[in-house]
Amino acid sequence: SLFTQDDLDPFSFNLKNFTGTYEASGPNKGTPRIYKADISYSVGADGKDEKTTIKVNEPLEIGDSKVYLVSHGYAPVVTVRDGKGKVVYRDAVPLLPLDGNVTSTGAIKVMDGYRNAKGEREQLGFQAFFLPTYVKGNELASQFPALLNPVINLEAYHGDLGVDAGIPQSVYQLNKKNLKGFKDAKGAQVRENLKPGESMKLPNGAGTVTFEKEIKEWAGFQVARQPGSGWALAGSLAAIFGLAASLFIQRRRVWVRAATGSDGVTVVEMAGLGRSESAKVPEELGDLAGILYEQAPGAPDAEDDPAESEASPDPQVVPAEGAEK
């Protein structure tokens, strides 16, 4: 609640390149060996551009803020042409990873699609499923996170994407409410695997979709700032030192009981209990008995005042039964 917008560190950065290499064999197959992002950044509104590299556990530090590299994925470049060969869409499509081998999914939305048989303009949508390393027979998951044999599976739709309704929607999913799937000559849903450089022809002269030979990579970053970490560290250290100091304090329990007998003699009993093993308990109990005797001294000696000695018998300090002497 004490943190405001003015406390933020002003800076900006651009991703220039991502590099990822992975273990090719062994029990750690697929584990990243190199995982880094080359960026350019500037501090403030008019700061000078500088270059640096962000790695795992090696964040970019600007003021009290840290920029961590947390994720990575692929963005294959896809080109869509209408029935006349005109390019109506060309862009890198960022896809979301589903597992450690970067099996990814996403959507391609073409606002300026094609004209159907009735002359009506329809939008195009493609559900994309991407495998960086495709192995024949396994259509559902990539076998390795690197681009060894990339394949993109596209499922084609036409109609209304719903983007003009003013309702926000995910860029990674298709709203199929007002979409219809393209059908082939056998009436099956048009779906095809494409390798880089290959194209898929859409029915009814709707055009073609090409998986270009260019595959870009994206990286995800987390900007973190923890203004309370210093206070938390100080509190933790204080607690540790306090606990350590308590280990050097010897805890004791002491009981004192004073009782006057029928003969008028007041007997003071003391007992001590150590919470840890120590040979000093009897000595400490004796010191406490001496302090108690000073605070409540006994009567004068009988030689000095025999009458007073008979009236006020001298209190005796004796240990309780079973107590440390």
mmCIF file of N, CA and C in Angstrom, residues 176-248:
data_model
loop_
_atom_site.group_PDB
_atom_site.id
_atom_site.type_symbol
_atom_site.label_atom_id
_atom_site.label_comp_id
_atom_site.label_asym_id
_atom_site.label_seq_id
_atom_site.Cartn_x
_atom_site.Cartn_y
_atom_site.Cartn_z
ATOM 1 N N LYS A 176 -15.431 -19.993 -32.662
ATOM 2 C CA LYS A 176 -16.030 -20.755 -33.771
ATOM 3 C C LYS A 176 -17.551 -20.658 -33.821
ATOM 4 N N LYS A 177 -18.120 -19.760 -33.020
ATOM 5 C CA LYS A 177 -19.573 -19.649 -32.974
ATOM 6 C C LYS A 177 -20.166 -19.342 -34.346
ATOM 7 N N ASN A 178 -19.538 -18.422 -35.087
ATOM 8 C CA ASN A 178 -20.052 -18.027 -36.405
ATOM 9 C C ASN A 178 -19.102 -18.436 -37.522
ATOM 10 N N LEU A 179 -18.335 -19.490 -37.279
ATOM 11 C CA LEU A 179 -17.406 -19.995 -38.285
ATOM 12 C C LEU A 179 -17.852 -21.365 -38.778
ATOM 13 N N LYS A 180 -17.510 -21.650 -40.022
ATOM 14 C CA LYS A 180 -17.780 -22.952 -40.613
ATOM 15 C C LYS A 180 -16.468 -23.526 -41.127
ATOM 16 N N GLY A 181 -16.285 -24.798 -40.943
ATOM 17 C CA GLY A 181 -15.071 -25.428 -41.419
ATOM 18 C C GLY A 181 -15.102 -25.668 -42.916
ATOM 19 N N PHE A 182 -13.973 -25.447 -43.583
ATOM 20 C CA PHE A 182 -13.868 -25.795 -44.998
ATOM 21 C C PHE A 182 -13.955 -27.310 -45.137
ATOM 22 N N LYS A 183 -14.668 -27.767 -46.153
ATOM 23 C CA LYS A 183 -14.822 -29.191 -46.398
ATOM 24 C C LYS A 183 -14.136 -29.564 -47.717
ATOM 25 N N ASP A 184 -13.518 -30.740 -47.730
ATOM 26 C CA ASP A 184 -12.903 -31.208 -48.969
ATOM 27 C C ASP A 184 -13.944 -31.934 -49.827
ATOM 28 N N ALA A 185 -13.504 -32.559 -50.908
ATOM 29 C CA ALA A 185 -14.429 -33.227 -51.827
ATOM 30 C C ALA A 185 -15.184 -34.367 -51.160
ATOM 31 N N LYS A 186 -14.607 -34.930 -50.116
ATOM 32 C CA LYS A 186 -15.249 -36.044 -49.406
ATOM 33 C C LYS A 186 -16.101 -35.568 -48.235
ATOM 34 N N GLY A 187 -16.175 -34.259 -48.052
ATOM 35 C CA GLY A 187 -16.973 -33.704 -46.965
ATOM 36 C C GLY A 187 -16.276 -33.681 -45.625
ATOM 37 N N ALA A 188 -14.985 -33.937 -45.608
ATOM 38 C CA ALA A 188 -14.230 -33.932 -44.351
ATOM 39 C C ALA A 188 -13.654 -32.542 -44.089
ATOM 40 N N GLN A 189 -13.407 -32.255 -42.822
ATOM 41 C CA GLN A 189 -12.810 -30.983 -42.421
ATOM 42 C C GLN A 189 -11.418 -30.840 -43.044
ATOM 43 N N VAL A 190 -11.169 -29.678 -43.639
ATOM 44 C CA VAL A 190 -9.864 -29.434 -44.248
ATOM 45 C C VAL A 190 -8.825 -29.248 -43.145
ATOM 46 N N ARG A 191 -7.877 -30.152 -43.121
ATOM 47 C CA ARG A 191 -6.802 -30.128 -42.115
ATOM 48 C C ARG A 191 -5.561 -30.716 -42.760
ATOM 49 N N GLU A 192 -4.425 -30.067 -42.582
ATOM 50 C CA GLU A 192 -3.225 -30.541 -43.281
ATOM 51 C C GLU A 192 -1.972 -30.177 -42.503
ATOM 52 N N ASN A 193 -0.969 -31.081 -42.561
ATOM 53 C CA ASN A 193 0.348 -30.817 -41.992
ATOM 54 C C ASN A 193 1.225 -30.152 -43.050
ATOM 55 N N LEU A 194 1.868 -29.070 -42.661
ATOM 56 C CA LEU A 194 2.749 -28.344 -43.575
ATOM 57 C C LEU A 194 4.150 -28.252 -43.001
ATOM 58 N N LYS A 195 5.130 -28.486 -43.858
ATOM 59 C CA LYS A 195 6.522 -28.249 -43.510
ATOM 60 C C LYS A 195 6.939 -26.888 -44.057
ATOM 61 N N PRO A 196 8.034 -26.329 -43.586
ATOM 62 C CA PRO A 196 8.459 -25.009 -44.082
ATOM 63 C C PRO A 196 8.570 -24.992 -45.604
ATOM 64 N N GLY A 197 7.904 -24.010 -46.208
ATOM 65 C CA GLY A 197 7.914 -23.869 -47.659
ATOM 66 C C GLY A 197 6.715 -24.494 -48.342
ATOM 67 N N GLU A 198 5.900 -25.285 -47.627
ATOM 68 C CA GLU A 198 4.747 -25.935 -48.228
ATOM 69 C C GLU A 198 3.490 -25.086 -48.086
ATOM 70 N N SER A 199 2.510 -25.348 -48.960
ATOM 71 C CA SER A 199 1.267 -24.575 -48.973
ATOM 72 C C SER A 199 0.065 -25.505 -48.936
ATOM 73 N N MET A 200 -1.050 -24.976 -48.472
ATOM 74 C CA MET A 200 -2.318 -25.694 -48.464
ATOM 75 C C MET A 200 -3.321 -24.896 -49.274
ATOM 76 N N LYS A 201 -3.970 -25.552 -50.230
ATOM 77 C CA LYS A 201 -4.952 -24.886 -51.071
ATOM 78 C C LYS A 201 -6.336 -25.016 -50.446
ATOM 79 N N LEU A 202 -7.023 -23.893 -50.329
ATOM 80 C CA LEU A 202 -8.351 -23.881 -49.738
ATOM 81 C C LEU A 202 -9.409 -24.171 -50.798
ATOM 82 N N PRO A 203 -10.501 -24.853 -50.427
ATOM 83 C CA PRO A 203 -11.562 -25.168 -51.410
ATOM 84 C C PRO A 203 -12.296 -23.908 -51.874
ATOM 85 N N ASN A 204 -13.047 -24.070 -52.940
ATOM 86 C CA ASN A 204 -13.947 -23.027 -53.471
ATOM 87 C C ASN A 204 -13.201 -21.756 -53.873
ATOM 88 N N GLY A 205 -11.944 -21.891 -54.247
ATOM 89 C CA GLY A 205 -11.178 -20.733 -54.696
ATOM 90 C C GLY A 205 -10.915 -19.710 -53.605
ATOM 91 N N ALA A 206 -10.882 -20.170 -52.345
ATOM 92 C CA ALA A 206 -10.682 -19.245 -51.221
ATOM 93 C C ALA A 206 -9.244 -18.790 -51.101
ATOM 94 N N GLY A 207 -8.302 -19.467 -51.786
ATOM 95 C CA GLY A 207 -6.912 -19.036 -51.742
ATOM 96 C C GLY A 207 -5.997 -20.131 -51.225
ATOM 97 N N THR A 208 -4.841 -19.730 -50.741
ATOM 98 C CA THR A 208 -3.831 -20.676 -50.257
ATOM 99 C C THR A 208 -3.231 -20.162 -48.953
ATOM 100 N N VAL A 209 -2.684 -21.104 -48.206
ATOM 101 C CA VAL A 209 -1.964 -20.792 -46.966
ATOM 102 C C VAL A 209 -0.575 -21.394 -47.088
ATOM 103 N N THR A 210 0.462 -20.585 -46.846
ATOM 104 C CA THR A 210 1.849 -21.037 -46.980
ATOM 105 C C THR A 210 2.579 -20.925 -45.656
ATOM 106 N N PHE A 211 3.224 -22.007 -45.276
ATOM 107 C CA PHE A 211 4.107 -22.011 -44.107
ATOM 108 C C PHE A 211 5.495 -21.628 -44.606
ATOM 109 N N GLU A 212 5.893 -20.387 -44.364
ATOM 110 C CA GLU A 212 7.168 -19.896 -44.870
ATOM 111 C C GLU A 212 8.341 -20.614 -44.188
ATOM 112 N N LYS A 213 9.508 -20.490 -44.790
ATOM 113 C CA LYS A 213 10.703 -21.133 -44.246
ATOM 114 C C LYS A 213 11.302 -20.357 -43.080
ATOM 115 N N GLU A 214 10.678 -19.260 -42.708
ATOM 116 C CA GLU A 214 11.169 -18.440 -41.587
ATOM 117 C C GLU A 214 10.338 -18.742 -40.337
ATOM 118 N N ILE A 215 11.017 -19.078 -39.250
ATOM 119 C CA ILE A 215 10.365 -19.324 -37.958
ATOM 120 C C ILE A 215 11.041 -18.436 -36.917
ATOM 121 N N LYS A 216 10.286 -17.485 -36.418
ATOM 122 C CA LYS A 216 10.837 -16.587 -35.405
ATOM 123 C C LYS A 216 10.616 -17.177 -34.009
ATOM 124 N N GLU A 217 11.343 -16.615 -33.057
ATOM 125 C CA GLU A 217 11.221 -17.073 -31.675
ATOM 126 C C GLU A 217 10.864 -15.899 -30.780
ATOM 127 N N TRP A 218 10.038 -16.155 -29.788
ATOM 128 C CA TRP A 218 9.671 -15.119 -28.833
ATOM 129 C C TRP A 218 10.140 -15.528 -27.439
ATOM 130 N N ALA A 219 10.240 -14.557 -26.559
ATOM 131 C CA ALA A 219 10.650 -14.818 -25.177
ATOM 132 C C ALA A 219 9.728 -14.062 -24.232
ATOM 133 N N GLY A 220 9.471 -14.654 -23.083
ATOM 134 C CA GLY A 220 8.647 -14.027 -22.056
ATOM 135 C C GLY A 220 9.512 -13.556 -20.902
ATOM 136 N N PHE A 221 9.203 -12.378 -20.378
ATOM 137 C CA PHE A 221 9.993 -11.779 -19.310
ATOM 138 C C PHE A 221 9.099 -11.433 -18.115
ATOM 139 N N GLN A 222 9.701 -11.402 -16.960
ATOM 140 C CA GLN A 222 9.002 -10.981 -15.745
ATOM 141 C C GLN A 222 9.789 -9.850 -15.109
ATOM 142 N N VAL A 223 9.120 -8.733 -14.881
ATOM 143 C CA VAL A 223 9.731 -7.585 -14.217
ATOM 144 C C VAL A 223 9.327 -7.627 -12.749
ATOM 145 N N ALA A 224 10.303 -7.695 -11.865
ATOM 146 C CA ALA A 224 10.024 -7.852 -10.432
ATOM 147 C C ALA A 224 10.731 -6.771 -9.633
ATOM 148 N N ARG A 225 10.038 -6.310 -8.608
ATOM 149 C CA ARG A 225 10.640 -5.394 -7.639
ATOM 150 C C ARG A 225 10.048 -5.700 -6.276
ATOM 151 N N GLN A 226 10.903 -5.867 -5.269
ATOM 152 C CA GLN A 226 10.470 -6.249 -3.936
ATOM 153 C C GLN A 226 10.989 -5.238 -2.921
ATOM 154 N N PRO A 227 10.263 -4.151 -2.724
ATOM 155 C CA PRO A 227 10.744 -3.113 -1.800
ATOM 156 C C PRO A 227 10.796 -3.563 -0.356
ATOM 157 N N GLY A 228 10.075 -4.616 0.007
ATOM 158 C CA GLY A 228 10.076 -5.067 1.391
ATOM 159 C C GLY A 228 11.078 -6.159 1.689
ATOM 160 N N SER A 229 11.888 -6.566 0.702
ATOM 161 C CA SER A 229 12.820 -7.672 0.920
ATOM 162 C C SER A 229 13.896 -7.316 1.948
ATOM 163 N N GLY A 230 14.330 -6.041 1.979
ATOM 164 C CA GLY A 230 15.335 -5.634 2.971
ATOM 165 C C GLY A 230 14.814 -5.754 4.395
ATOM 166 N N TRP A 231 13.557 -5.327 4.591
ATOM 167 C CA TRP A 231 12.969 -5.450 5.924
ATOM 168 C C TRP A 231 12.779 -6.913 6.295
ATOM 169 N N ALA A 232 12.378 -7.721 5.349
ATOM 170 C CA ALA A 232 12.202 -9.151 5.626
ATOM 171 C C ALA A 232 13.532 -9.808 6.002
ATOM 172 N N LEU A 233 14.614 -9.420 5.297
ATOM 173 C CA LEU A 233 15.928 -9.966 5.612
ATOM 174 C C LEU A 233 16.374 -9.533 7.010
ATOM 175 N N ALA A 234 16.175 -8.253 7.327
ATOM 176 C CA ALA A 234 16.568 -7.767 8.652
ATOM 177 C C ALA A 234 15.795 -8.496 9.755
ATOM 178 N N GLY A 235 14.494 -8.694 9.544
ATOM 179 C CA GLY A 235 13.697 -9.412 10.531
ATOM 180 C C GLY A 235 14.148 -10.852 10.701
ATOM 181 N N SER A 236 14.486 -11.504 9.588
ATOM 182 C CA SER A 236 14.942 -12.890 9.660
ATOM 183 C C SER A 236 16.266 -12.999 10.404
ATOM 184 N N LEU A 237 17.192 -12.086 10.114
ATOM 185 C CA LEU A 237 18.481 -12.104 10.813
ATOM 186 C C LEU A 237 18.304 -11.850 12.300
ATOM 187 N N ALA A 238 17.415 -10.898 12.652
ATOM 188 C CA ALA A 238 17.169 -10.614 14.068
ATOM 189 C C ALA A 238 16.594 -11.839 14.774
ATOM 190 N N ALA A 239 15.691 -12.551 14.096
ATOM 191 C CA ALA A 239 15.110 -13.753 14.690
ATOM 192 C C ALA A 239 16.160 -14.844 14.879
ATOM 193 N N ILE A 240 17.054 -14.991 13.897
ATOM 194 C CA ILE A 240 18.098 -16.020 14.002
ATOM 195 C C ILE A 240 19.055 -15.702 15.136
ATOM 196 N N PHE A 241 19.496 -14.426 15.214
ATOM 197 C CA PHE A 241 20.424 -14.049 16.292
ATOM 198 C C PHE A 241 19.753 -14.155 17.659
ATOM 199 N N GLY A 242 18.462 -13.807 17.722
ATOM 200 C CA GLY A 242 17.744 -13.938 18.988
ATOM 201 C C GLY A 242 17.642 -15.385 19.431
ATOM 202 N N LEU A 243 17.355 -16.267 18.472
ATOM 203 C CA LEU A 243 17.277 -17.687 18.800
ATOM 204 C C LEU A 243 18.641 -18.223 19.226
ATOM 205 N N ALA A 244 19.704 -17.802 18.498
ATOM 206 C CA ALA A 244 21.047 -18.260 18.859
ATOM 207 C C ALA A 244 21.431 -17.779 20.257
ATOM 208 N N ALA A 245 21.075 -16.523 20.583
ATOM 209 C CA ALA A 245 21.406 -15.999 21.909
ATOM 210 C C ALA A 245 20.668 -16.751 23.005
ATOM 211 N N SER A 246 19.437 -17.157 22.722
ATOM 212 C CA SER A 246 18.660 -17.865 23.749
ATOM 213 C C SER A 246 19.277 -19.216 24.091
ATOM 214 N N LEU A 247 20.080 -19.778 23.187
ATOM 215 C CA LEU A 247 20.715 -21.062 23.471
ATOM 216 C C LEU A 247 21.799 -20.947 24.526
ATOM 217 N N PHE A 248 22.308 -19.732 24.752
ATOM 218 C CA PHE A 248 23.360 -19.522 25.752
ATOM 219 C C PHE A 248 22.796 -19.071 27.098
#
